[in-house]
Coordinates of C-alpha atoms in Angstrom, one line a residue:
M22 CA 12.1 0.0 51.8
Q23 CA 13.5 2.1 54.4
H24 CA 12.5 5.8 54.9
F25 CA 15.2 8.5 55.5
D26 CA 15.0 12.1 56.3
Q27 CA 17.7 14.5 54.7
S28 CA 16.9 18.0 53.6
P29 CA 18.7 18.5 50.1
T30 CA 19.2 22.4 51.3
D31 CA 20.9 21.5 54.7
P32 CA 24.4 23.0 54.7
S33 CA 26.2 19.9 55.6
F34 CA 24.6 17.9 52.8
V35 CA 25.1 20.6 50.2
Q36 CA 28.9 20.5 51.0
N37 CA 29.2 16.9 51.0
P38 CA 26.3 14.6 50.0
Y39 CA 28.1 11.5 49.9
P40 CA 27.7 10.3 53.5
F41 CA 23.9 10.4 53.1
Y42 CA 24.3 8.2 50.1
D43 CA 26.3 5.9 51.8
R44 CA 23.9 5.4 54.6
A45 CA 20.9 5.1 52.3
R46 CA 22.8 2.6 50.2
D47 CA 23.5 0.4 53.0
A48 CA 19.8 0.0 53.5
G49 CA 19.1 -1.3 50.0
D50 CA 19.0 -0.7 46.3
F51 CA 16.0 1.7 47.1
F52 CA 15.0 4.2 49.9
W53 CA 12.1 6.4 50.5
W54 CA 13.4 10.1 50.8
T55 CA 10.7 11.6 53.0
D56 CA 11.8 15.3 52.1
Y57 CA 10.7 14.4 48.4
N58 CA 8.2 12.0 49.2
M59 CA 9.4 9.7 46.6
A60 CA 11.3 6.4 46.2
C61 CA 15.0 6.7 45.1
A62 CA 17.3 4.2 43.4
V63 CA 20.7 4.6 45.2
S64 CA 22.9 1.6 44.0
H65 CA 24.4 1.4 40.7
K66 CA 22.4 -1.3 39.7
A67 CA 18.9 0.1 40.5
V68 CA 19.9 3.4 39.0
H69 CA 20.9 1.5 35.9
A70 CA 17.8 -0.4 35.7
V71 CA 15.6 2.3 36.1
L72 CA 17.2 4.6 33.8
R73 CA 16.9 1.8 30.9
D74 CA 13.3 0.5 31.7
K75 CA 11.0 1.3 28.9
R76 CA 8.2 0.9 31.4
M77 CA 9.4 4.2 33.1
G78 CA 9.9 7.5 31.4
R79 CA 10.4 11.3 31.8
E80 CA 6.9 12.4 30.6
C81 CA 4.2 12.6 33.3
P82 CA 1.1 10.7 32.9
A83 CA -1.5 12.7 31.7
E84 CA -4.1 11.8 34.4
L85 CA -1.5 13.3 36.8
A86 CA -0.4 16.2 35.0
P87 CA -0.4 19.2 37.4
A88 CA -2.5 22.4 36.5
I89 CA 0.1 24.9 35.7
P90 CA -0.2 28.4 37.2
P91 CA -0.8 31.0 34.3
A92 CA 2.0 33.0 35.7
L93 CA 4.5 29.8 35.0
Q94 CA 3.1 28.9 31.7
P95 CA 5.7 30.6 29.6
F96 CA 8.5 28.2 31.4
Y97 CA 6.2 25.2 30.9
N98 CA 5.5 26.1 27.2
V99 CA 8.9 25.7 26.3
E100 CA 9.4 22.6 28.5
A101 CA 6.5 20.9 26.6
H102 CA 8.6 20.7 23.4
S103 CA 11.7 19.4 25.2
M104 CA 13.0 15.9 24.1
L105 CA 14.3 15.8 27.7
E106 CA 10.8 15.7 28.9
L107 CA 9.3 13.9 26.0
E108 CA 8.9 10.0 25.5
P109 CA 8.4 8.3 22.0
P110 CA 7.4 8.8 19.4
T111 CA 7.8 12.6 19.8
H112 CA 11.2 12.0 21.6
T113 CA 12.3 9.7 18.7
R114 CA 11.6 12.2 16.1
L115 CA 13.2 15.3 17.9
R116 CA 16.3 13.4 19.1
G117 CA 16.9 11.9 15.6
L118 CA 16.7 15.3 13.9
V119 CA 19.0 16.8 16.6
L120 CA 21.4 13.9 16.0
R121 CA 21.6 14.5 12.3
A122 CA 23.2 18.1 13.1
F123 CA 24.8 17.0 16.4
T124 CA 27.1 14.7 14.6
S125 CA 30.7 13.2 15.8
R126 CA 32.4 15.0 13.1
T127 CA 30.8 18.4 14.0
I128 CA 31.9 17.7 17.6
A129 CA 35.5 16.8 16.5
G130 CA 35.6 19.6 14.4
M131 CA 35.2 21.8 17.4
A132 CA 38.9 20.9 19.1
P133 CA 40.7 23.6 17.3
D134 CA 38.5 26.3 18.2
L135 CA 38.2 24.9 21.9
T136 CA 42.1 24.7 22.3
Q137 CA 42.7 28.4 21.1
L138 CA 39.8 29.6 23.4
C139 CA 41.6 27.9 26.2
H140 CA 44.9 29.3 25.5
D141 CA 43.1 32.8 25.0
L142 CA 41.4 32.5 28.3
I143 CA 44.4 31.7 30.2
D144 CA 46.4 34.4 28.8
A145 CA 44.0 36.9 30.3
F146 CA 44.4 35.2 33.7
P147 CA 45.6 37.8 36.4
S148 CA 48.4 37.8 38.7
E149 CA 46.2 38.1 42.0
P150 CA 43.8 35.5 43.3
F151 CA 40.8 34.9 40.8
D152 CA 37.6 33.1 40.4
L153 CA 38.5 30.3 38.0
L154 CA 34.7 29.5 37.4
T155 CA 34.0 33.0 35.9
A156 CA 37.5 33.2 34.3
Y157 CA 37.4 29.7 32.8
A158 CA 35.0 27.1 33.5
Q159 CA 32.0 29.3 32.5
P160 CA 33.4 30.8 29.4
V161 CA 34.7 27.7 27.8
P162 CA 31.2 25.7 27.3
V163 CA 29.3 28.9 26.8
V164 CA 31.2 30.2 23.9
I165 CA 31.6 26.6 22.5
I166 CA 28.1 25.9 22.3
S167 CA 27.4 29.6 21.2
R168 CA 29.7 28.9 18.1
L169 CA 28.1 25.6 17.4
L170 CA 24.8 26.6 17.5
G171 CA 25.8 30.1 15.7
V172 CA 24.5 32.7 18.1
P173 CA 26.8 35.8 18.7
E174 CA 29.2 35.1 21.3
D175 CA 29.0 38.8 22.3
R176 CA 25.4 37.7 24.0
A177 CA 27.4 34.9 26.0
D178 CA 26.6 36.9 29.2
D179 CA 22.8 36.9 28.4
L180 CA 22.6 33.5 27.7
L181 CA 24.6 32.6 30.7
R182 CA 22.2 34.5 32.8
W183 CA 18.9 33.2 31.1
S184 CA 20.3 29.6 31.5
N185 CA 21.1 30.2 35.3
A186 CA 17.6 31.4 35.8
M187 CA 16.0 28.7 34.1
V188 CA 17.8 25.4 35.4
A189 CA 17.2 27.1 38.9
M190 CA 13.6 26.0 38.4
Y191 CA 14.9 22.3 39.0
Q192 CA 16.6 23.2 42.2
A193 CA 15.4 22.3 45.7
R194 CA 15.6 25.8 46.9
R195 CA 13.1 26.7 44.4
T196 CA 11.1 30.2 45.5
A197 CA 8.7 32.6 44.3
Q198 CA 11.5 34.9 43.5
I199 CA 13.2 32.1 41.3
E200 CA 10.1 31.3 39.6
A201 CA 9.6 34.8 38.7
D202 CA 13.3 35.4 37.5
A203 CA 12.6 32.1 35.5
I204 CA 9.7 33.4 33.7
A205 CA 11.6 36.9 32.9
A206 CA 14.5 34.7 31.3
T207 CA 12.1 32.3 29.2
N208 CA 10.3 35.3 27.9
D209 CA 13.9 37.1 27.1
F210 CA 15.4 33.9 25.6
T211 CA 12.5 32.9 23.5
A212 CA 12.3 36.3 21.9
F213 CA 16.1 36.1 21.3
M214 CA 15.8 32.7 19.6
R215 CA 12.6 33.3 17.6
G216 CA 14.5 36.3 16.1
Y217 CA 17.6 34.5 15.6
I218 CA 15.9 31.7 13.9
S219 CA 14.2 33.9 11.6
K220 CA 17.4 35.2 10.5
R221 CA 18.7 32.2 9.9
R222 CA 15.8 30.8 7.8
K223 CA 16.6 34.1 5.3
T224 CA 20.6 33.5 5.4
P225 CA 21.4 30.0 6.4
T226 CA 25.1 29.1 7.4
D227 CA 26.8 26.1 8.3
D228 CA 26.1 26.5 12.0
L229 CA 23.7 24.2 14.0
I230 CA 20.7 26.1 13.9
S231 CA 20.6 26.2 10.2
T232 CA 21.1 22.5 10.1
L233 CA 18.4 21.9 12.6
I234 CA 16.1 24.2 10.3
A235 CA 16.9 22.3 7.2
A236 CA 16.9 18.7 9.0
E237 CA 13.8 16.6 8.5
Q238 CA 12.9 12.9 9.3
D239 CA 10.4 11.0 7.4
G240 CA 9.0 14.3 5.9
A241 CA 8.8 15.9 9.1
K242 CA 10.8 19.1 10.3
L243 CA 10.9 20.8 13.6
S244 CA 8.1 23.2 14.5
E245 CA 9.1 26.9 15.2
D246 CA 8.2 26.0 19.1
E247 CA 10.3 22.8 18.6
L248 CA 13.2 24.6 17.3
I249 CA 13.2 27.3 20.1
T250 CA 12.9 24.7 22.7
T251 CA 15.5 22.6 21.3
C252 CA 18.1 25.4 21.0
I253 CA 17.3 26.6 24.6
L254 CA 17.8 23.0 25.7
L255 CA 21.3 22.6 23.8
L256 CA 22.5 25.8 25.3
N257 CA 21.2 25.4 28.8
A258 CA 22.3 21.6 28.8
G259 CA 25.4 22.3 26.8
H260 CA 26.9 24.3 29.3
E261 CA 25.4 24.0 33.0
A262 CA 26.7 20.6 33.7
T263 CA 30.2 21.0 32.0
V264 CA 30.8 24.4 34.1
H265 CA 30.1 22.2 37.2
T266 CA 32.2 19.6 36.1
L267 CA 35.2 21.8 35.1
G268 CA 34.7 23.4 38.5
N269 CA 34.6 20.2 40.5
G270 CA 37.3 18.5 38.5
T271 CA 40.0 21.3 39.0
K272 CA 39.1 21.2 42.6
T273 CA 39.7 17.6 42.7
L274 CA 42.6 17.7 40.6
L275 CA 44.4 20.4 43.0
E276 CA 43.6 18.8 46.0
Q277 CA 44.8 15.3 44.8
G278 CA 47.9 16.6 43.0
C279 CA 47.0 15.1 39.7
D280 CA 48.7 16.7 36.6
E281 CA 47.8 14.4 33.8
I282 CA 44.7 14.1 31.9
S283 CA 43.9 11.1 30.2
D284 CA 40.4 9.4 29.0
A285 CA 40.5 7.4 32.2
S286 CA 40.8 10.5 34.2
V287 CA 38.1 12.4 32.5
E288 CA 35.8 9.3 33.4
E289 CA 36.8 9.4 37.0
I290 CA 36.4 13.2 37.3
I291 CA 32.8 12.8 36.0
R292 CA 32.2 9.8 38.2
Y293 CA 34.1 11.1 41.4
D294 CA 32.0 14.6 41.8
P295 CA 29.4 14.6 39.0
P296 CA 27.6 17.7 38.3
L297 CA 24.0 16.3 38.4
H298 CA 23.0 14.2 41.3
M299 CA 19.2 13.4 40.7
F300 CA 17.4 12.6 37.4
T301 CA 13.6 11.2 38.0
R302 CA 11.5 8.7 36.0
W303 CA 7.8 8.5 35.9
V304 CA 6.3 4.6 36.3
Y305 CA 3.9 4.1 33.2
E306 CA 2.9 0.5 34.3
D307 CA 3.1 -1.7 37.4
V308 CA 6.4 -3.1 37.6
T309 CA 8.5 -4.8 40.4
I310 CA 12.4 -4.2 40.7
D311 CA 14.3 -6.0 43.0
G312 CA 11.6 -7.0 45.1
H313 CA 10.1 -3.7 45.3
H314 CA 6.7 -2.9 43.8
F315 CA 5.9 0.3 41.8
K316 CA 2.7 1.4 40.5
R317 CA 1.5 3.6 37.4
G318 CA 2.3 7.2 38.4
D319 CA 4.8 6.7 41.1
Q320 CA 7.9 8.5 40.7
I321 CA 11.6 7.4 41.1
G322 CA 14.6 9.5 41.6
C323 CA 17.7 8.1 40.4
L324 CA 20.7 9.0 42.7
L325 CA 23.4 9.7 40.0
G326 CA 25.8 10.7 42.6
A327 CA 25.3 7.9 44.7
A328 CA 25.5 5.1 42.1
N329 CA 28.8 6.4 40.9
R330 CA 30.0 5.9 44.7
D331 CA 28.5 2.2 44.8
P332 CA 31.3 -0.2 46.5
N333 CA 29.8 -2.9 44.8
V334 CA 31.0 -1.7 41.5
Y335 CA 33.8 0.8 42.3
P336 CA 36.4 -0.3 44.6
D337 CA 37.2 2.2 47.2
P338 CA 34.6 4.4 45.6
N339 CA 35.4 7.5 47.8
R340 CA 38.8 7.7 46.5
F341 CA 39.7 9.6 43.2
D342 CA 41.9 7.1 41.3
P343 CA 42.8 8.7 37.8
T344 CA 43.7 5.4 36.5
R345 CA 40.5 3.7 37.3
K346 CA 38.9 1.2 34.9
G347 CA 35.6 -0.3 35.0
A348 CA 31.8 0.1 35.1
Q349 CA 30.5 3.2 33.2
N350 CA 29.5 5.9 35.5
T351 CA 25.8 7.0 35.2
S352 CA 26.4 10.8 35.2
F353 CA 25.2 11.1 31.7
G354 CA 22.0 9.2 32.4
G355 CA 21.0 6.2 30.5
G356 CA 18.5 4.6 28.0
I357 CA 16.8 6.7 25.6
H358 CA 17.5 9.9 27.4
F359 CA 21.4 9.4 27.5
C360 CA 22.9 12.7 27.2
V361 CA 23.1 13.8 23.6
G362 CA 25.8 16.2 24.2
A363 CA 28.2 13.7 26.1
P364 CA 30.8 13.6 23.4
L365 CA 31.1 17.4 23.4
A366 CA 31.3 17.5 27.2
R367 CA 33.8 14.8 27.0
L368 CA 36.1 16.9 24.6
E369 CA 35.5 20.1 26.4
I370 CA 36.6 18.4 29.8
K371 CA 39.6 16.8 28.5
I372 CA 41.1 19.6 26.4
A373 CA 40.3 22.4 29.0
L374 CA 41.8 20.7 31.9
D375 CA 44.7 19.4 30.2
I376 CA 45.7 23.0 28.6
L377 CA 44.8 24.5 32.4
L378 CA 47.5 22.1 34.1
K379 CA 49.9 22.2 31.5
R380 CA 49.9 26.1 31.1
C381 CA 49.3 26.5 34.8
P382 CA 51.6 24.0 36.6
D383 CA 51.7 26.3 39.7
L384 CA 48.0 27.0 40.0
R385 CA 46.8 26.7 43.6
I386 CA 43.5 27.0 45.5
T387 CA 43.7 30.0 47.6
H388 CA 40.5 29.8 49.8
P389 CA 38.5 26.8 50.8
P390 CA 35.7 26.1 47.9
Q391 CA 32.1 26.0 48.9
Y392 CA 29.5 24.0 47.1
G393 CA 26.4 26.2 46.1
D394 CA 22.9 25.2 47.3
V395 CA 21.7 24.3 43.9
Y396 CA 20.6 20.5 44.5
H397 CA 19.8 18.4 42.7
F398 CA 22.8 20.0 40.8
H399 CA 26.1 19.9 42.6
G400 CA 28.8 22.6 41.7
L401 CA 30.9 25.3 43.3
E402 CA 29.8 28.8 44.2
K403 CA 33.3 30.0 43.2
L404 CA 36.9 28.4 42.9
M405 CA 39.3 31.2 44.2
V406 CA 42.8 30.2 42.8
K407 CA 46.5 31.7 41.8
T408 CA 49.2 31.1 39.6
G409 CA 52.6 32.0 39.9
P410 CA 54.8 32.8 43.1

């Protein structure tokens, strides 16, 4: 496979990674990304295959597990119980218990609250230019996932701060300071969740935490550590990607002059400029994919943002088409790790953007948007807008 150099923190790449993806994809389904020292699947076909191949997974092979520095242990103690990082049978048990609480009926029941929240936030928009991310894109998913779990909404700022600090550990710009901030956030987040779970054990309600406490499968319940990690995972994953999608999506809609939100346009927003661009897999047994040989212990990066722009699957892929139909995008992953929160994310995106465009038909961008240096995520630093004359 062909080798390519491209720093994921290079400013031009941060602002527009798609030309690099196009160059890499022209060389084949896989390429070697020298900056990551890793093979990457870049076509829709290859990404789809890797995500669903059971000979690969998220959990690092035991013999390759790196030694964790003591200072970073609190973060990785939480990660150790995350269903996002585990494989069957542990993953199967954890995901099954979460799905018993995270039902389609529960998600659909959030629509009235979500609708009212969007109207309330828009009512508070100032007349002067403001950042739509902090005024709308951030509070919508943070408040909704807080309500779903049953944690106090008045702690939303803390939850957002802790979450941002923790997910920064996955970014290419990771530094010693980012690590220190992540550990502090992990300790605070864990202490908060431990106390709140204890409260819910004594006084259960109809929230998701109470349901998770009560849920069991084949006689097994979530342990205390698994409960804490699962709640942190749902809070982090339940808003991080949706914030980026709402920001990226609003930018696209305003630039393209699109003023209607349908199921098709929601999928196109998720395809066109997704919030997560890379998701990795470990190889568990020697395997050959499209003529490329991989050995146990190899790691493969699935470039979701590139797969979504594959011209072999999406005609004129670099054009935003709100009526586009066709292959499922890869933005929610695939296989057994397909995003458990995808139905909630789609509901939030559709309702939030639909209400925003209807309530603010004159909404316009006042300053050129800039993407943040957060790869392998992809989201705006801010989105300055204005309503009215």
